[in-house]
Coordinates of C-alpha atoms and ligand atoms in Angstrom, one line a residue:
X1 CA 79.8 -2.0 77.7
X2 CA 81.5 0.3 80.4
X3 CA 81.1 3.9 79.5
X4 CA 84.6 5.9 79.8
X5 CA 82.5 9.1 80.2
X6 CA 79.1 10.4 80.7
X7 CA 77.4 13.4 80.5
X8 CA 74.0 13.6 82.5
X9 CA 71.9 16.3 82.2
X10 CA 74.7 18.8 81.6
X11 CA 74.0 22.1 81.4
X12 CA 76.8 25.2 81.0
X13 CA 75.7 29.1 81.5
X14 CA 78.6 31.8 80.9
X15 CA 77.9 35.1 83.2
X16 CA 74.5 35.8 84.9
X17 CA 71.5 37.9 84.8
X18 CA 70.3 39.0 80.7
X19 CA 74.3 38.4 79.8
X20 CA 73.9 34.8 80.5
X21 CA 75.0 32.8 77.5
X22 CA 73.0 28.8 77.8
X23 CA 76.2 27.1 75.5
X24 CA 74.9 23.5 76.6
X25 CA 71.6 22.5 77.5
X26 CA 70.8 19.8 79.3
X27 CA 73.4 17.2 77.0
X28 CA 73.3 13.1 78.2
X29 CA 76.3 11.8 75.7
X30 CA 78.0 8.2 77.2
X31 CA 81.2 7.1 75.2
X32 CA 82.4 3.5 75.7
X33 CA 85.9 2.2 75.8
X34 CA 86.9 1.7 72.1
X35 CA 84.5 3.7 71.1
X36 CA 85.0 7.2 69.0
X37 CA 82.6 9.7 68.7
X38 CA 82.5 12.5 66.4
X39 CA 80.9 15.8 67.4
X40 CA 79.7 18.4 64.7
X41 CA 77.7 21.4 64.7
X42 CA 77.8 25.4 63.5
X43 CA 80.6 28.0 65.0
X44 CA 79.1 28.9 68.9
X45 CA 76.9 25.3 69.0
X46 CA 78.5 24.8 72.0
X47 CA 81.1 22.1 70.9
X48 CA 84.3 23.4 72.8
X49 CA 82.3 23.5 75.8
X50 CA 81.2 19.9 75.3
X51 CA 84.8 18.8 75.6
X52 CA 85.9 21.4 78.3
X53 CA 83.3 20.2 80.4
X54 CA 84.1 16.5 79.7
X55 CA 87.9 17.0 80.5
X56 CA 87.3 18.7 83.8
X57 CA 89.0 22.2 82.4
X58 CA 85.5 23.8 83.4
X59 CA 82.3 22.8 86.0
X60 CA 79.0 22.3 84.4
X61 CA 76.2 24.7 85.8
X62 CA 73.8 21.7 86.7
X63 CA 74.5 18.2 85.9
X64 CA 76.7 15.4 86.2
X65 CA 80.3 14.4 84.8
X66 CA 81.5 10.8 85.2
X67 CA 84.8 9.4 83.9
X68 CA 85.4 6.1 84.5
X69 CA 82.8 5.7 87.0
X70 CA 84.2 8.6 89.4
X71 CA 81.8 11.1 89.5
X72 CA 83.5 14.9 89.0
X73 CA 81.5 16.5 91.9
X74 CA 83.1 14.1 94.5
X75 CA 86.3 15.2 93.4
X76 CA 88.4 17.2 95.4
X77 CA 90.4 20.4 93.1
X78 CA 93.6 17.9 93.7
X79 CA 92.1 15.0 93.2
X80 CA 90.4 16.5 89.8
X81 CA 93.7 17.4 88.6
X82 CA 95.2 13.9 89.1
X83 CA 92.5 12.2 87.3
X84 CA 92.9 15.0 84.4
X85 CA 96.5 14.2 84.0
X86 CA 96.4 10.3 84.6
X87 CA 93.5 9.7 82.5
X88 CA 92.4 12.4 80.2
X89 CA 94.4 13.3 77.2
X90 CA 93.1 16.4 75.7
X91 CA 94.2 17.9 71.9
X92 CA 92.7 22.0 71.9
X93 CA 91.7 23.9 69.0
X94 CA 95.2 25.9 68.7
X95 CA 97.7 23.0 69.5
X96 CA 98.3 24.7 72.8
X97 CA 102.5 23.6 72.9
X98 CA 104.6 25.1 74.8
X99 CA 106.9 27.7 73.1
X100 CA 110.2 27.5 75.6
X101 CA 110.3 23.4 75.7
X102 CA 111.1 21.0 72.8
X103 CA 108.5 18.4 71.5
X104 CA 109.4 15.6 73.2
X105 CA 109.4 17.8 76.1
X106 CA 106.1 19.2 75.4
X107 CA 104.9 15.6 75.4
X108 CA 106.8 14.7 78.5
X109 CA 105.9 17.3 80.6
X110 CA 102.5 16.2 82.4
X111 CA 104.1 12.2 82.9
X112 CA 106.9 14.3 85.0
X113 CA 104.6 16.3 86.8
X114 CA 102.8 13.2 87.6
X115 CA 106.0 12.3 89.2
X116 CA 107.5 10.0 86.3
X117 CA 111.5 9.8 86.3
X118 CA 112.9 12.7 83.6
X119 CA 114.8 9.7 81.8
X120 CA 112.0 7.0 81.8
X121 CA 109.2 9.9 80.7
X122 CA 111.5 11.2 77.6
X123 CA 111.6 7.7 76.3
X124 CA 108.4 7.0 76.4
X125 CA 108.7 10.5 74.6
X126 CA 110.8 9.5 71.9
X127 CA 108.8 6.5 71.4
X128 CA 105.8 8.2 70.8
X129 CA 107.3 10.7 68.6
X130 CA 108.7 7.7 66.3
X131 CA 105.5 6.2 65.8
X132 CA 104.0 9.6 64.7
X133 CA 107.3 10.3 62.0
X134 CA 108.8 12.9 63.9
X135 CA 111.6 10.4 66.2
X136 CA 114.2 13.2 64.4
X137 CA 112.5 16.0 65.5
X138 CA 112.5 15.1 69.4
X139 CA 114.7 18.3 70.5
X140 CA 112.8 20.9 67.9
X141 CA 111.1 24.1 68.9
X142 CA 107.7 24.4 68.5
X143 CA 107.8 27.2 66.0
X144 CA 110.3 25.3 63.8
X145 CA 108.1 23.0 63.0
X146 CA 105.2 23.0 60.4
X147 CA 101.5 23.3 61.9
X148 CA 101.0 19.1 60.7
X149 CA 104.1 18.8 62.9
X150 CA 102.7 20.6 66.0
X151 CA 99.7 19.2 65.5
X152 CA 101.6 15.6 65.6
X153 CA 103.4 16.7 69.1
X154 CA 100.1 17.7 70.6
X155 CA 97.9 14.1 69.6
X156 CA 101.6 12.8 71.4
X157 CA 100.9 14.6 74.1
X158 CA 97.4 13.5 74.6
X159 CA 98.3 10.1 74.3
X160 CA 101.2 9.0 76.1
X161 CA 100.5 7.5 79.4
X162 CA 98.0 5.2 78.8
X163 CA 95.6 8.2 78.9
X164 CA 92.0 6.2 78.5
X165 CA 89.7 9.3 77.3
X166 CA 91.2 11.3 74.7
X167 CA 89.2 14.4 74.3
X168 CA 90.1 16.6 70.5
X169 CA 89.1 19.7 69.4
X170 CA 89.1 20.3 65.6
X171 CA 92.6 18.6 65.9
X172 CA 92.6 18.7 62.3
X173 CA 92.1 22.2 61.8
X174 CA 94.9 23.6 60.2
X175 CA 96.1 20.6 58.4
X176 CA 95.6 19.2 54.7
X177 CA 93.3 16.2 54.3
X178 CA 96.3 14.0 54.3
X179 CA 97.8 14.8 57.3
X180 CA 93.9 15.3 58.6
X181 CA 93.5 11.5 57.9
X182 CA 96.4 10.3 60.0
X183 CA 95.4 12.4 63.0
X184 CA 92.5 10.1 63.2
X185 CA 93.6 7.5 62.5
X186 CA 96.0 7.6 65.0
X187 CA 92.6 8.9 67.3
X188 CA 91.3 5.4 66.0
X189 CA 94.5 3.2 66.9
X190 CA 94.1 4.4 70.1
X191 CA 90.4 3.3 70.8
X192 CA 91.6 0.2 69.3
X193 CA 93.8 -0.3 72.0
X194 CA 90.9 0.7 74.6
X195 CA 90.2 4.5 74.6
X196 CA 87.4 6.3 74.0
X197 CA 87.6 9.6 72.0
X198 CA 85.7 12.5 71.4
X199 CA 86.7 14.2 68.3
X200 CA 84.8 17.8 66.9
X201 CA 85.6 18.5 63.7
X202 CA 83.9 19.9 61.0
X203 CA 85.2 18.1 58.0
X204 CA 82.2 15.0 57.2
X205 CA 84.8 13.3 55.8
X206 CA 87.1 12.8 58.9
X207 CA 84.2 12.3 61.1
X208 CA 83.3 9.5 58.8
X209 CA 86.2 7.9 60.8
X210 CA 84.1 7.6 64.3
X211 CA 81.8 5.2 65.6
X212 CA 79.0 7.5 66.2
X213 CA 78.2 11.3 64.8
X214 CA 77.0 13.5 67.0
X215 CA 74.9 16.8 66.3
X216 CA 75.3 19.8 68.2
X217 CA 72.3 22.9 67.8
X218 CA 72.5 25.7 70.1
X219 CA 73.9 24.0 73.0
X220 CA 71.9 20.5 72.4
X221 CA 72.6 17.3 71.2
X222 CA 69.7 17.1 68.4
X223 CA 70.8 14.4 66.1
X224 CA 73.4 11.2 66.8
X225 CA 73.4 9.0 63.6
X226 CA 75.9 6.3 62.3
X227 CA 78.3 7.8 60.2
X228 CA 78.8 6.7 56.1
X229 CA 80.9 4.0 55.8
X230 CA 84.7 5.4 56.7
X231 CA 88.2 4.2 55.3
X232 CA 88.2 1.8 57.4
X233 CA 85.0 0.0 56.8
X234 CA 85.5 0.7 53.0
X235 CA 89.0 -1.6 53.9
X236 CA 87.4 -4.1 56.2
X237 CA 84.0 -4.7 53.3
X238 CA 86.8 -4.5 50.7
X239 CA 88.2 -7.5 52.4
X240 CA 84.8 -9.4 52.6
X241 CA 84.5 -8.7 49.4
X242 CA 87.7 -10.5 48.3
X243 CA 87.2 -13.7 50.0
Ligands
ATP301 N1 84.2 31.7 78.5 C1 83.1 32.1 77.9 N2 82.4 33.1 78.4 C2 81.2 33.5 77.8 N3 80.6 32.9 76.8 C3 81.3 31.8 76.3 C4 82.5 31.3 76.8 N4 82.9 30.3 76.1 C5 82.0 30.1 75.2 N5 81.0 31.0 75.3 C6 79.8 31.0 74.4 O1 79.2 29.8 74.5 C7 78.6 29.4 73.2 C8 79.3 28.1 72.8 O2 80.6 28.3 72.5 P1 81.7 27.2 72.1 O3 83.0 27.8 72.1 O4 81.5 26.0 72.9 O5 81.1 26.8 70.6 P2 81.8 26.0 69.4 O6 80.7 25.1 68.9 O7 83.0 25.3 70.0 O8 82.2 27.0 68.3 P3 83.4 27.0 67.2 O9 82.9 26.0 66.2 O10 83.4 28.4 66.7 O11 84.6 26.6 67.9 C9 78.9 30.6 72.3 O12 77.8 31.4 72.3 C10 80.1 31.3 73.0 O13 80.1 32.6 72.7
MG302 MG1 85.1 25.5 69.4

């Protein structure tokens, strides 16, 4: 199986001298196209920095980051960016939309600065939008929509593109189970189709939806189990089942 991303040895320290904070130590984690992982772990385990790190949005101290076989270090700062924007779709803990554009142009925005054409990148926009519910919402303000609606725009966002590693953190967050259950398993359609996904969240429940749990302790991976049997293997034994 190709791995999409791999951590190797990564280590992150905030600050220096007896202010240094160790929030990852030492984490080897490979996630394989198709594949979704779940990451869980207590408040200040060191789970946003897992996924900041992965995306490129921060260095590792010591270590190594490879996404799709391309080593981070090699990169140039330009040449990091590209990759970020071609490949890596990335959902943060607050939504992160922009106030002053519209959804479909909060979605739209990093295939135009990528160079796409305004008219071709706003309907693959409005396409995305329609398969999350929300094609009437397409010229809406951020804050006139509800937080499942935002949340919606911003799993858009990460998606569109063909973006291959889809990085998520606590995407469900502010949303009710329901609308926490489509979120992934919209996250799932898309390693269906050939991503790979990292997904924190702290709901066992929704993280019965990945592949693969991960644990996270003080800045270390120290568990990585097979989660209980999800929706979607309750559907797919449900089926056996029947026959
Ligand atoms: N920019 C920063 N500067 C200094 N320390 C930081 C910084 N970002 C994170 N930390 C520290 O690193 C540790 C890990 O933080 P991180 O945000 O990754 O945890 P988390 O598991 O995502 O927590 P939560 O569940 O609350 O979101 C914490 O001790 C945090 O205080
Ligand atoms: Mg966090």
């Amino acid at each position: 199986m190709t791995a999409l991303l791999e951590l190797r040895a990564v280590s992150k320290t905030y600050g220096a001298g007896p202010a240094a904070v160790c929030a990852l130590d030492t984490v080897t984690l490979s996630v394989a196209a198709g594949e979704m992982v779940a990451v869980m772990g207590p408040s200040g385990s060191g789970k946003s920095t897992l996924l900041t790190i992965a995306g490129s949005l921060e260095e590792a101290t010591t270590g190594e980051v490879i996404i799709e076989g391309t080593p981070l270090s090699g990169l140039s700062r330009n040449d990091r960016a590209r990759l970020r924007r071609r490949h890596i779709g990335y959902v943060f803990q607050d939504f992160n939309l922009l106030a002053g554009l519209t959804a479909v142009e909060n979605i739209t925005m990093p295939l135009e600065l990528d160079g796409m054409k305004a008219k071709h990148a706003r309907r693959i926009g409005l396409d995305a939008l329609t398969e999350l519910g929300l094609a009437d919402r397409a010229d809406t303000f951020p804050d006139e929509l509800s937080g499942g609606m935002r949340q919606r725009v911003a799993i858009a966002r990460a998606l569109v593109g063909n973006r291959r590693l889809l990085l998520a953190d606590e995407p469900t967050g502010a949303l009710d189970s329901h609308t926490g259950e489509s979120v992934m398993r919209l996250i799932r359609t898309a390693c269906r189709a050939g991503a790979a996904a990292v997904v924190v969240t702290h709901d066992a429940q929704l993280a019965s939806w990945a592949d693969r749990v991960v644990f996270v302790r003080d800045g270390a991976i120290i568990d990585s189990t097979e989660p209980l049997p999800g929706p979607e293997s309750l559907l797919a034994s449900g089926g056996e089942a029947g026959r």
